[in-house]
Backbone as numpy.savetxt, mean C-alpha at the origin, in Angstrom:
# Nx Ny Nz CAx CAy CAz Cx Cy Cz
11.97 -10.68 5.08 11.80 -9.42 5.17 10.85 -9.13 6.01
11.19 -8.06 6.98 10.07 -7.39 7.60 9.53 -5.99 7.08
8.22 -6.01 7.02 7.77 -4.70 6.46 6.80 -3.98 7.60
7.24 -2.64 7.61 6.86 -1.83 8.61 5.94 -0.55 8.25
4.70 -0.90 8.19 4.01 0.59 7.95 3.82 1.36 9.02
3.56 2.81 8.53 3.04 3.97 9.25 2.25 4.81 8.61
1.72 5.97 9.12 0.85 7.11 8.48 -0.56 6.71 8.50
-0.98 5.64 9.16 -2.84 5.56 9.14 -3.02 6.73 10.01
-4.37 6.78 10.23 -5.20 7.68 10.91 -6.47 7.83 10.57
-7.16 8.96 11.17 -8.51 9.29 10.81 -8.31 10.78 10.11
-9.43 10.50 9.03 -9.55 11.97 8.25 -10.89 12.03 7.71
-11.33 13.52 7.67 -12.47 13.73 6.99 -12.66 13.38 5.46
-13.78 13.20 5.03 -13.74 12.82 3.61 -13.28 13.83 2.55
-12.59 13.97 1.81 -11.94 14.79 1.04 -10.62 15.41 1.44
-10.21 14.64 2.47 -8.94 14.98 3.16 -7.61 13.85 2.48
-6.65 14.15 3.12 -5.30 13.26 2.43 -4.65 12.51 3.57
-4.14 11.64 3.46 -3.17 10.77 4.28 -2.06 10.17 3.26
-1.02 9.90 4.05 0.23 9.49 3.31 1.04 8.23 4.09
0.70 6.95 3.52 1.17 6.07 4.48 2.72 5.59 3.85
3.41 4.99 4.63 4.87 4.58 4.38 5.04 3.22 4.81
6.16 2.56 4.20 6.30 1.12 4.31 7.96 1.16 4.15
8.62 0.66 5.29 10.05 0.36 5.37 10.11 -1.03 5.71
11.41 -1.45 4.86 11.77 -2.89 5.09 13.10 -2.50 5.76
13.25 -2.65 7.33 14.35 -2.17 7.71 15.70 -2.93 7.51
16.80 -2.45 6.97 18.05 -3.21 6.61 17.94 -4.01 5.26
16.72 -3.96 4.43 16.57 -4.55 3.40 16.84 -3.62 2.05
17.46 -3.96 1.07 17.72 -2.95 0.06 17.33 -3.60 -1.42
16.88 -4.89 -1.39 16.59 -5.67 -2.62 15.16 -5.57 -3.13
14.44 -4.18 -3.12 13.09 -4.05 -3.49 13.04 -4.40 -4.80
14.23 -4.27 -5.76 13.95 -4.50 -7.02 13.79 -6.11 -7.16
13.72 -6.96 -6.33 13.46 -8.41 -6.47 12.20 -8.55 -6.38
11.25 -7.83 -6.20 10.02 -7.73 -5.64 8.80 -7.01 -6.30
7.45 -6.92 -6.52 6.54 -6.02 -6.78 6.38 -5.67 -5.26
6.36 -4.30 -5.04 5.74 -3.54 -3.77 4.57 -2.98 -4.04
3.85 -2.82 -2.70 2.54 -2.25 -3.02 1.83 -2.21 -1.84
0.45 -2.11 -2.20 -0.43 -1.89 -0.84 -1.91 -2.89 -1.01
-2.56 -3.49 -0.24 -3.82 -3.89 -0.22 -4.26 -3.30 0.85
-5.77 -3.44 0.84 -6.60 -2.92 1.95 -7.55 -4.09 2.15
-8.07 -4.05 3.56 -9.12 -4.90 3.96 -9.98 -4.15 4.82
-11.38 -4.27 4.26 -12.58 -3.53 5.20 -13.15 -4.61 5.93
-13.94 -4.43 6.98 -14.55 -5.24 7.98 -15.56 -5.99 7.04
-15.39 -7.42 7.14 -16.31 -8.26 6.44 -15.96 -8.29 4.75
-15.07 -7.62 4.27 -14.71 -7.61 2.96 -13.26 -8.36 2.58
-13.07 -8.89 1.37 -11.92 -9.84 1.36 -10.87 -8.44 1.03
-9.48 -8.96 1.23 -8.44 -8.19 1.12 -8.43 -7.94 -0.44
-8.03 -6.63 -0.91 -8.02 -6.08 -2.17 -6.69 -5.59 -2.48
-6.24 -5.43 -3.74 -5.10 -4.58 -4.16 -5.46 -3.32 -4.38
-4.56 -2.49 -3.78 -4.87 -0.95 -4.04 -4.07 -0.44 -4.98
-2.64 -0.59 -5.00 -1.83 -0.22 -5.94 -0.34 -1.06 -5.74
0.58 -0.90 -6.84 1.51 -1.72 -6.61 2.65 -1.35 -7.71
3.91 -1.58 -7.50 4.85 -1.13 -8.52 5.58 -2.69 -8.99
5.68 -2.64 -10.08 6.53 -3.65 -10.68 7.95 -3.64 -10.68
8.50 -4.52 -10.64 10.15 -4.54 -10.79 10.69 -3.36 -11.61
9.98 -2.97 -12.59 10.81 -2.02 -13.52 10.37 -0.74 -13.01
9.18 -0.30 -11.92 8.89 0.90 -11.47 7.64 1.14 -12.01
6.94 0.21 -12.87 5.78 0.81 -13.30 4.91 0.59 -12.29
3.56 1.19 -12.39 2.54 1.41 -11.32 1.26 0.78 -11.76
0.34 0.19 -10.95 -0.93 -0.14 -11.29 -1.82 0.07 -9.92
-3.12 0.54 -10.34 -3.78 0.92 -9.41 -5.23 0.13 -9.39
-6.07 0.04 -8.53 -7.44 -0.20 -8.51 -8.17 0.92 -9.15
-9.18 0.31 -9.81 -10.19 1.23 -10.63 -10.58 2.18 -9.42
-10.96 1.88 -8.30 -11.72 2.77 -7.12 -10.61 3.78 -6.26
-9.30 3.66 -7.05 -8.53 4.88 -6.43 -7.62 5.38 -7.38
-7.77 5.16 -8.55 -7.24 5.94 -9.70 -7.48 7.26 -9.90
-6.28 8.24 -9.94 -6.55 9.53 -9.81 -6.40 10.35 -8.71
-6.61 9.52 -7.63 -6.72 9.81 -6.18 -5.55 9.42 -5.65
-5.08 8.20 -5.70 -3.92 7.60 -4.94 -2.69 7.71 -5.87
-1.44 7.59 -5.25 -0.44 7.73 -5.83 0.56 6.77 -4.83
1.41 5.89 -5.56 2.30 4.98 -5.16 3.52 5.45 -5.58
4.76 5.49 -4.64 5.91 5.90 -5.04 7.07 5.14 -3.98
8.35 5.32 -4.65 9.25 4.46 -3.65 10.58 5.54 -3.56
11.11 5.50 -2.46 12.28 6.37 -2.34 13.23 5.53 -2.03
14.35 5.12 -3.24 15.10 3.76 -2.92 16.37 4.23 -1.89
16.75 5.63 -1.68 17.80 6.11 -1.00 17.28 5.62 0.44
15.96 5.53 0.69 15.61 5.69 2.09 14.56 4.17 2.33
14.76 3.51 1.03 14.15 1.79 1.30 12.54 2.07 1.79
11.91 2.91 1.22 10.71 3.15 1.89 9.67 3.40 0.59
8.66 2.67 0.65 7.45 2.81 -0.16 6.33 3.57 0.49
5.68 4.47 -0.35 4.63 5.27 -0.03 3.26 5.05 -0.80
2.25 5.60 -0.34 1.13 5.58 -0.76 0.39 6.74 -0.48
0.27 8.13 -1.28 -0.25 9.32 -1.12 -1.78 9.20 -1.50
-2.54 9.53 -0.29 -4.07 9.13 -0.60 -4.82 10.53 -0.59
-5.37 10.95 -1.51 -5.76 12.39 -1.67 -7.45 12.23 -1.91
-8.34 13.15 -1.74 -9.92 13.29 -2.13 -10.30 12.01 -1.27
-9.92 11.44 -0.11 -10.52 10.37 0.41 -11.98 10.32 0.67
-12.62 9.17 0.46 -14.20 8.83 0.54 -14.10 7.75 1.95
-15.26 7.80 2.41 -15.62 6.90 3.54 -15.37 5.58 3.14
-15.49 5.02 1.74 -15.35 3.70 1.37 -13.73 3.40 1.20
-12.97 4.29 1.61 -11.49 4.10 1.61 -11.12 3.42 2.99
-12.26 3.60 4.04 -11.88 3.12 5.34 -11.44 1.55 5.27
-10.45 1.43 5.88 -9.90 -0.02 5.94 -8.48 -0.22 6.50
-8.21 -1.52 6.90 -6.71 -1.61 7.16 -5.98 -1.59 5.78
-4.82 -1.02 5.88 -4.24 -1.28 4.71 -2.72 -1.81 5.05
-2.28 -2.75 4.38 -1.27 -3.60 4.32 -0.23 -3.23 3.35
0.74 -3.09 3.70 2.20 -3.18 2.68 2.48 -4.62 2.26
3.17 -5.03 1.02 3.30 -6.24 0.71 4.40 -6.23 -0.47
4.96 -7.36 -0.33 5.85 -7.79 -1.41 5.83 -9.15 -2.14
5.94 -9.20 -3.43 5.41 -10.35 -3.92 6.68 -10.53 -5.12
7.30 -11.63 -4.77 8.44 -12.04 -5.64 7.92 -12.44 -7.30
6.83 -12.93 -7.17 6.09 -13.62 -8.77 5.54 -12.54 -9.36
5.03 -11.38 -8.57 4.28 -10.30 -9.21 3.03 -10.74 -9.63
2.34 -11.70 -9.11 0.98 -12.07 -9.54 -0.04 -10.85 -8.86
0.36 -10.48 -7.80 -0.48 -9.49 -6.96 -1.87 -10.14 -6.75
-1.86 -11.03 -6.07 -2.87 -11.73 -5.61 -2.64 -11.98 -4.00
-3.60 -11.95 -3.12 -3.15 -12.17 -1.67 -2.49 -13.61 -1.41
-2.99 -14.65 -1.97 -2.26 -15.69 -1.70 -0.82 -15.79 -2.06
-0.61 -15.06 -3.26 0.77 -15.27 -3.54 1.67 -14.23 -2.98
1.44 -13.31 -2.21 2.15 -12.46 -1.49 3.34 -13.16 -0.52
4.61 -12.80 -0.65 5.61 -13.14 0.25 5.72 -12.76 1.52
5.42 -11.63 1.59 5.64 -10.65 2.74 4.62 -9.55 2.91
4.17 -9.54 4.37 3.09 -8.74 4.75 3.27 -7.83 5.69
3.22 -6.50 5.69 3.16 -5.66 7.00 2.25 -6.11 7.97
2.28 -5.24 9.24 1.16 -5.53 10.25 -0.07 -4.84 9.92
0.06 -4.02 9.12 -1.22 -3.12 8.86 -1.48 -1.56 9.45
-1.97 -0.98 8.95 -2.31 0.47 9.61 -3.78 0.81 9.16
-4.55 1.26 10.24 -5.99 1.40 10.13 -6.20 2.88 9.39
-6.78 3.24 8.37 -7.23 3.96 7.92 -8.58 4.52 8.03
-9.43 5.60 8.61 -10.51 5.77 8.76 -10.85 6.88 8.05
-12.05 7.06 7.34 -12.57 8.27 6.63 -14.11 8.38 7.05
-14.26 9.42 7.52 -15.75 9.93 7.93 -16.43 11.20 7.34
């Protein structure tokens, strides 16, 4: 499964960005937990938000109330709406798919190539 992210960029603190992740030609999203990780320079990759196989959402404490994860099944696309962004949100953001839904980096089955988000 190939995951392709888009939507990263530079934004001022307090601004918004929306990330997208598509798996071209793949429709079995329900077989995986889908979501987002991020990794800042010098830091470990951390989970940001994910959807379980029933569509329930989980967020890291650092983004609760600011980020929203969603999925458009008709477009086979996963989204991450990021509002009220802070400089500490600066990182490479990765789309991920996890069949076992443990949501640890070592257990991820598929990764996207990453999209850079910079908040100044």
